[in-house]
CSV table of C-alpha atoms in Angstrom, one decimal:
chain,number,residue,atom,x,y,z
A,1,MET,CA,49.7,162.3,104.1
A,2,ILE,CA,52.7,160.8,106.1
A,3,LEU,CA,50.4,158.0,107.4
A,4,SER,CA,49.3,157.2,103.9
A,5,LEU,CA,52.9,156.9,102.7
A,6,VAL,CA,53.8,154.7,105.6
A,7,GLN,CA,50.9,152.4,104.8
A,8,LYS,CA,51.9,152.2,101.2
A,9,ALA,CA,55.5,151.4,102.1
A,10,ALA,CA,54.2,148.7,104.6
A,11,ALA,CA,52.0,147.2,101.9
A,12,ALA,CA,55.0,147.1,99.5
A,13,TRP,CA,57.1,145.3,102.1
A,14,ARG,CA,54.4,142.7,102.7
A,15,LEU,CA,54.1,142.0,99.0
A,16,VAL,CA,57.9,141.8,98.4
A,17,ARG,CA,58.4,139.6,101.5
A,18,SER,CA,56.0,137.1,100.0
A,19,TYR,CA,58.1,136.5,96.8
A,20,PRO,CA,59.6,133.0,97.1
A,21,ARG,CA,62.9,132.2,95.6
A,22,HIS,CA,62.1,128.8,94.2
A,23,GLY,CA,59.4,127.1,92.0
A,24,ILE,CA,57.8,127.5,88.6
A,25,ARG,CA,57.3,131.1,87.5
A,26,VAL,CA,53.8,131.7,85.9
A,27,LEU,CA,53.9,135.2,84.4
A,28,CYS,CA,50.7,137.2,84.0
A,29,TYR,CA,50.1,139.7,81.2
A,30,HIS,CA,47.1,141.5,79.9
A,31,THR,CA,47.5,143.6,76.7
A,32,VAL,CA,50.6,144.3,74.5
A,33,ILE,CA,50.5,147.8,72.9
A,34,ARG,CA,52.2,149.4,69.9
A,35,GLN,CA,52.2,152.9,71.4
A,36,TRP,CA,51.3,154.7,74.6
A,37,VAL,CA,48.3,157.0,74.1
A,38,ASP,CA,47.9,157.9,77.8
A,39,LYS,CA,49.6,155.9,80.5
A,40,ARG,CA,46.9,157.0,83.0
A,41,VAL,CA,44.5,154.8,81.1
A,42,GLN,CA,46.8,152.0,79.7
A,43,TRP,CA,49.6,151.6,82.3
A,44,PRO,CA,47.9,149.2,84.8
A,45,ILE,CA,47.4,146.4,82.3
A,46,ALA,CA,49.8,147.1,79.4
A,47,VAL,CA,53.3,146.4,78.3
A,48,SER,CA,54.8,147.8,75.0
A,49,ILE,CA,55.7,145.4,72.2
A,50,GLU,CA,59.3,146.5,72.5
A,51,ALA,CA,59.5,145.6,76.2
A,52,PHE,CA,57.7,142.3,75.6
A,53,GLU,CA,60.1,141.3,72.8
A,54,ARG,CA,63.0,142.0,75.1
A,55,GLN,CA,61.5,139.9,77.8
A,56,VAL,CA,60.8,137.0,75.5
A,57,LYS,CA,64.3,137.1,74.1
A,58,HIS,CA,65.7,136.9,77.7
A,59,LEU,CA,63.3,134.1,78.7
A,60,ALA,CA,64.0,132.0,75.6
A,61,THR,CA,67.8,132.3,76.3
A,62,HIS,CA,67.8,131.6,80.0
A,63,TYR,CA,64.7,129.6,81.0
A,64,ASP,CA,62.6,126.6,79.9
A,65,LEU,CA,59.2,127.9,78.6
A,66,ILE,CA,56.4,125.4,79.3
A,67,GLY,CA,52.7,125.2,79.0
A,68,ILE,CA,50.1,125.1,81.8
A,69,ASP,CA,49.5,121.3,81.3
A,70,ASP,CA,53.2,120.7,81.8
A,71,ILE,CA,53.3,122.1,85.3
A,72,PRO,CA,52.6,118.8,87.2
A,73,GLU,CA,55.2,116.9,85.3
A,74,VAL,CA,57.9,119.6,85.7
A,75,LEU,CA,57.2,119.6,89.5
A,76,ARG,CA,57.8,115.9,89.6
A,77,ARG,CA,61.2,116.3,87.9
A,78,GLY,CA,62.6,118.1,91.0
A,79,PRO,CA,64.0,121.5,92.0
A,80,ALA,CA,66.5,122.1,89.2
A,81,THR,CA,64.0,121.6,86.4
A,82,ARG,CA,61.2,123.4,88.4
A,83,ASP,CA,63.3,126.6,89.0
A,84,ARG,CA,64.1,127.0,85.3
A,85,ALA,CA,60.4,126.7,84.2
A,86,VAL,CA,58.3,129.7,83.1
A,87,VAL,CA,54.7,129.8,81.9
A,88,MET,CA,53.3,132.7,79.8
A,89,THR,CA,49.6,133.6,80.6
A,90,PHE,CA,47.4,136.4,79.5
A,91,ASP,CA,44.2,137.6,81.3
A,92,ASP,CA,40.9,139.0,79.8
A,93,GLY,CA,41.4,138.1,76.2
A,94,TYR,CA,42.7,141.2,74.4
A,95,SER,CA,43.0,141.2,70.6
A,96,SER,CA,46.6,142.2,71.0
A,97,ASN,CA,47.2,138.7,72.4
A,98,ALA,CA,46.5,137.3,68.9
A,99,GLU,CA,47.9,140.2,66.9
A,100,MET,CA,51.2,140.9,68.7
A,101,ALA,CA,52.0,138.6,71.6
A,102,TRP,CA,51.3,135.3,69.9
A,103,PRO,CA,53.4,136.0,66.8
A,104,VAL,CA,56.4,136.7,69.1
A,105,LEU,CA,55.9,133.6,71.2
A,106,LYS,CA,55.0,131.4,68.2
A,107,ALA,CA,58.2,132.3,66.4
A,108,GLN,CA,60.1,130.9,69.4
A,109,SER,CA,57.8,127.9,69.9
A,110,ILE,CA,56.8,129.2,73.3
A,111,PRO,CA,53.5,127.9,74.7
A,112,MET,CA,50.8,130.5,75.6
A,113,ALA,CA,47.6,130.5,77.7
A,114,ILE,CA,44.8,133.1,77.4
A,115,PHE,CA,42.0,133.4,80.0
A,116,VAL,CA,39.0,134.8,78.2
A,117,THR,CA,35.9,136.6,79.4
A,118,THR,CA,33.3,135.0,77.2
A,119,GLU,CA,30.6,137.6,77.4
A,120,TYR,CA,33.0,140.1,75.8
A,121,LEU,CA,34.1,138.1,72.8
A,122,SER,CA,32.4,140.2,70.2
A,123,GLY,CA,35.3,142.6,69.6
A,124,GLU,CA,33.0,145.6,70.3
A,125,ARG,CA,32.7,145.8,74.1
A,126,ARG,CA,35.3,147.1,76.5
A,127,LEU,CA,36.1,145.8,80.0
A,128,PRO,CA,35.2,147.7,83.2
A,129,THR,CA,38.8,148.8,83.9
A,130,PHE,CA,39.0,150.5,80.5
A,131,ILE,CA,35.5,152.1,80.8
A,132,VAL,CA,36.3,153.6,84.1
A,133,ARG,CA,39.8,154.9,83.4
A,134,CYS,CA,39.0,156.2,79.9
A,135,SER,CA,35.8,157.9,81.0
A,136,VAL,CA,37.2,159.5,84.2
A,137,PHE,CA,40.5,160.7,82.7
A,138,HIS,CA,39.2,162.0,79.4
A,139,THR,CA,35.9,163.6,80.4
A,140,GLN,CA,35.4,167.4,80.4
A,141,GLU,CA,33.1,167.1,83.3
A,142,ARG,CA,34.3,168.2,86.7
A,143,ARG,CA,32.2,165.9,88.9
A,144,LEU,CA,31.0,162.3,88.9
A,145,ARG,CA,27.9,161.2,90.7
A,146,ALA,CA,27.5,157.4,90.9
A,147,SER,CA,26.3,154.8,93.3
A,148,GLY,CA,25.1,157.4,95.7
A,149,ARG,CA,28.5,159.1,96.0
A,150,GLU,CA,30.1,162.1,94.5
A,151,TRP,CA,33.7,162.8,93.3
A,152,SER,CA,35.4,166.0,92.3
A,153,LEU,CA,37.4,165.6,89.0
A,154,GLU,CA,39.2,169.0,89.1
A,155,THR,CA,42.7,167.6,89.2
A,156,ASP,CA,44.6,164.5,88.0
A,157,ALA,CA,45.0,163.4,91.7
A,158,GLN,CA,41.3,163.6,92.3
A,159,ARG,CA,40.6,161.6,89.1
A,160,GLU,CA,43.1,159.0,90.1
A,161,ARG,CA,41.4,158.8,93.6
A,162,CYS,CA,38.0,158.5,91.9
A,163,VAL,CA,39.2,155.7,89.7
A,164,GLU,CA,40.6,153.8,92.7
A,165,ASP,CA,37.3,154.2,94.6
A,166,VAL,CA,35.1,153.2,91.7
A,167,MET,CA,37.3,150.1,91.0
A,168,VAL,CA,36.8,149.1,94.7
A,169,LEU,CA,33.1,149.4,94.3
A,170,LEU,CA,33.1,147.4,91.1
A,171,ARG,CA,35.1,144.6,92.8
A,172,GLN,CA,32.4,144.4,95.5
A,173,SER,CA,29.4,144.5,93.2
A,174,ARG,CA,27.2,141.8,91.9
A,175,ARG,CA,26.7,141.7,88.2
A,176,ALA,CA,23.6,143.9,87.9
A,177,ASP,CA,25.1,146.5,90.3
A,178,MET,CA,28.3,146.5,88.3
A,179,GLU,CA,26.5,147.2,85.1
A,180,ARG,CA,24.6,150.1,86.7
A,181,LEU,CA,27.7,151.6,88.1
A,182,LEU,CA,29.5,151.3,84.7
A,183,ASP,CA,26.6,153.0,83.0
A,184,GLU,CA,26.8,155.9,85.5
A,185,VAL,CA,30.5,156.3,84.8
A,186,ARG,CA,30.3,155.9,81.0
A,187,VAL,CA,28.0,158.9,80.6
A,188,LEU,CA,31.0,161.1,81.5
A,189,LEU,CA,31.7,160.9,77.8
A,190,SER,CA,29.3,161.7,75.0
A,191,ASP,CA,28.8,158.9,72.4
A,192,ASP,CA,31.0,160.8,69.9
A,193,GLU,CA,33.7,161.2,72.5
A,194,TRP,CA,33.5,157.5,73.4
A,195,ARG,CA,33.9,156.4,69.8
A,196,GLU,CA,36.8,158.8,69.3
A,197,TRP,CA,38.7,157.5,72.4
A,198,THR,CA,38.0,153.8,71.9
A,199,ALA,CA,39.4,154.2,68.3
A,200,LYS,CA,42.6,155.6,69.8
A,201,TYR,CA,42.9,152.8,72.3
A,202,ASP,CA,42.9,150.0,69.8
A,203,SER,CA,45.0,147.8,72.0
A,204,ASP,CA,42.2,147.5,74.5
A,205,ARG,CA,39.9,145.8,72.0
A,206,LEU,CA,39.0,142.3,73.0
A,207,LEU,CA,39.3,139.1,71.0
A,208,THR,CA,36.5,137.9,68.8
A,209,TRP,CA,35.2,134.3,68.8
A,210,GLY,CA,36.8,133.8,65.4
A,211,GLN,CA,40.2,134.8,66.8
A,212,VAL,CA,39.8,132.6,69.9
A,213,GLU,CA,39.0,129.6,67.7
A,214,LYS,CA,42.0,130.3,65.4
A,215,LEU,CA,44.4,130.6,68.4
A,216,TYR,CA,43.1,127.3,69.8
A,217,ARG,CA,43.7,125.5,66.5
A,218,GLU,CA,47.2,126.9,66.5
A,219,GLY,CA,47.9,125.4,69.9
A,220,VAL,CA,47.2,128.2,72.3
A,221,THR,CA,45.6,127.1,75.6
A,222,ILE,CA,42.3,128.8,76.2
A,223,GLY,CA,41.0,129.1,79.8
A,224,SER,CA,38.1,130.8,81.5
A,225,HIS,CA,38.2,134.2,83.1
A,226,THR,CA,34.5,134.0,84.1
A,227,HIS,CA,31.6,134.9,81.7
A,228,SER,CA,31.1,138.6,82.8
A,229,HIS,CA,34.3,139.5,84.7
A,230,VAL,CA,32.5,139.7,88.0
A,231,MET,CA,34.6,139.0,91.1
A,232,MET,CA,34.0,135.5,92.6
A,233,SER,CA,33.8,137.1,96.0
A,234,ALA,CA,30.9,139.3,94.8
A,235,CYS,CA,28.8,136.3,93.8
A,236,ALA,CA,26.2,136.0,96.5
A,237,THR,CA,24.9,132.5,95.8
A,238,ASP,CA,26.3,129.1,94.7
A,239,GLY,CA,24.2,129.5,91.6
A,240,GLU,CA,26.0,132.8,90.6
A,241,VAL,CA,29.4,131.3,91.1
A,242,ALA,CA,28.5,128.1,89.2
A,243,GLY,CA,26.9,130.2,86.5
A,244,GLU,CA,30.0,132.3,85.9
A,245,LEU,CA,32.3,129.3,85.8
A,246,GLY,CA,30.0,126.8,84.1
A,247,HIS,CA,28.6,129.1,81.4
A,248,SER,CA,31.9,130.3,80.2
A,249,LYS,CA,33.2,126.7,80.1
A,250,ALA,CA,30.1,125.5,78.2
A,251,LEU,CA,30.3,128.3,75.6
A,252,LEU,CA,33.9,127.4,74.9
A,253,ALA,CA,33.1,123.7,74.7
A,254,GLY,CA,30.3,124.5,72.3
A,255,ARG,CA,32.9,125.8,69.9
A,256,GLY,CA,35.1,122.8,70.3
A,257,ILE,CA,37.5,124.4,72.8
A,258,ARG,CA,38.6,122.3,75.7
A,259,CYS,CA,38.8,124.5,78.8
A,260,SER,CA,40.3,123.1,82.0
A,261,SER,CA,42.0,126.1,83.5
A,262,PHE,CA,40.6,129.2,85.2
A,263,ALA,CA,42.1,132.6,86.2
A,264,TYR,CA,40.3,134.7,88.8
A,265,PRO,CA,39.3,138.3,87.8
A,266,ASN,CA,41.6,140.7,89.6
A,267,GLY,CA,42.9,137.6,91.5
A,268,LYS,CA,43.8,139.1,94.9
A,269,ARG,CA,42.9,137.2,98.1
A,270,ALA,CA,39.8,139.4,98.7
A,271,ASP,CA,38.5,138.6,95.2
A,272,LEU,CA,38.6,134.8,95.2
A,273,GLY,CA,35.5,133.7,97.1
A,274,PRO,CA,35.6,130.9,99.8
A,275,ASP,CA,33.7,128.3,97.8
A,276,THR,CA,35.1,128.9,94.3
A,277,PRO,CA,37.7,126.0,94.5
A,278,ARG,CA,34.8,123.5,95.3
A,279,HIS,CA,32.8,124.7,92.2
A,280,LEU,CA,35.9,124.6,90.0
A,281,GLU,CA,36.6,121.0,90.9
A,282,ARG,CA,32.9,120.0,90.4
A,283,LEU,CA,32.8,121.6,87.0
A,284,GLY,CA,35.9,119.8,85.8
A,285,TYR,CA,38.5,122.5,86.0
A,286,THR,CA,42.0,121.2,86.9
A,287,THR,CA,43.8,124.4,87.8
A,288,ALA,CA,43.0,128.0,88.7
A,289,PHE,CA,45.4,130.9,88.9
A,290,THR,CA,45.4,134.0,91.1
A,291,THR,CA,47.5,137.2,90.9
A,292,ILE,CA,48.9,136.6,94.4
A,293,ALA,CA,52.6,136.9,94.0
A,294,GLY,CA,54.6,133.7,94.2
A,295,ARG,CA,56.0,130.6,92.4
A,296,ILE,CA,54.5,127.1,92.2
A,297,ASN,CA,56.2,124.4,94.3
A,298,SER,CA,53.4,121.9,94.5
A,299,MET,CA,49.9,121.2,93.2
A,300,ARG,CA,48.5,120.9,96.7
A,301,HIS,CA,46.5,124.1,96.2
A,302,ARG,CA,45.8,123.7,92.5
A,303,TYR,CA,42.9,126.1,92.5
A,304,LEU,CA,44.8,128.9,94.2
A,305,LEU,CA,48.0,128.9,92.1
A,306,PRO,CA,50.2,132.1,92.3
A,307,ARG,CA,51.6,134.2,89.5
A,308,LEU,CA,54.1,137.0,88.9
A,309,SER,CA,53.3,140.1,86.8
A,310,GLY,CA,55.2,140.3,83.6
A,311,GLN,CA,54.0,143.9,82.9
A,312,HIS,CA,57.4,145.7,83.3
A,313,GLU,CA,58.5,148.3,80.9
A,314,ASN,CA,61.9,148.5,82.5
A,315,MET,CA,64.1,145.4,81.8
A,316,ASP,CA,65.9,145.7,85.2
A,317,SER,CA,62.6,145.7,86.9
A,318,PHE,CA,61.6,142.5,85.0
A,319,LEU,CA,64.9,140.8,85.9
A,320,ASN,CA,64.5,141.7,89.5
A,321,MET,CA,61.1,140.1,89.5
A,322,LEU,CA,62.5,136.9,87.9
A,323,LYS,CA,65.4,136.7,90.4
A,324,ALA,CA,63.3,137.7,93.4
A,325,ASP,CA,65.8,140.4,94.2
A,326,TRP,CA,63.8,141.6,97.3
A,327,ARG,CA,65.8,144.8,97.8
A,328,ALA,CA,65.3,146.0,94.3
A,329,LEU,CA,61.6,144.9,94.3
A,330,LEU,CA,61.0,146.7,97.6
A,331,LYS,CA,62.3,150.0,96.2
A,332,GLN,CA,60.3,149.5,93.0
A,333,GLU,CA,57.0,148.7,94.8
A,334,ILE,CA,57.4,151.6,97.3
A,335,LEU,CA,58.0,154.1,94.5
A,336,GLN,CA,55.0,152.8,92.5
A,337,ARG,CA,52.7,152.9,95.5
A,338,VAL,CA,53.8,156.4,96.6
A,339,ARG,CA,53.2,157.6,93.0
A,340,GLY,CA,49.7,156.0,93.1
A,341,ARG,CA,50.4,153.4,90.5
A,342,ALA,CA,50.2,150.2,92.4
A,343,TRP,CA,47.1,149.0,90.6
């Protein structure tokens, strides 16, 4: 127990120490919600509409909000312009991006970029993170057997550990293995229970193609987040990597949507894949974004650009992130990791 706490504190220190104090801030969001149904399911990827509106008001007052395509020009203008610039990005492609986030940003003439997972643009399917967390936290079952392993689900702590373990397995899985594992987890809920819970978690619905096309016409930048949300590091062949990147780009192009930017699913160092930048360049992408914490000071590594998480309910926490207040960030990260909420 003590060793685990020390390890979590050390991980928090490594993360906070990496926060630079200068450069363009690219903020990463996922979904914006009207109300919390169960934070165990929603917390890792959600921010409330009230918190989001407070953030946008502050950003519009104190920073220059720019689009992805403006980054190279802003860097050329020098440190003073660069340090005031903020880019708003959203991963996965949730319907709330169109229904809640975009109206707030559009009213302030703030550019927005959404990285969509093209296989899921039907409005019906849910992404792996939601399937796992919803199934594990809401099942009446007391045990999960999946991928040759077994987890007890007697307590909340055991369920949280199960979720963490399954998410690690998913990040390491090729597409077919990922689908099998998700099927094994999904059966924790009956079909009726699944319909009931997905109706309650309306904010986890994904965009439809119609919504994506409308957003693009209104000036929103649409990027790729792969086709199936598989980790680039889990693709075993060049063909798999190129397929995920190329197919999503081609599907968007087929609907008249120019796609030149990419965001890595999950986006940590272990998820990127060593050859992904080469494939991105060959396929005509001009930038790619990770979730590695940092600010942009040059385009030297344009396929490995850092971002900062905008998913902060607490305004002080959000301001600490913007200012890179390392003491406050360290305290915040340690508390989150000790409470088991780092991811």
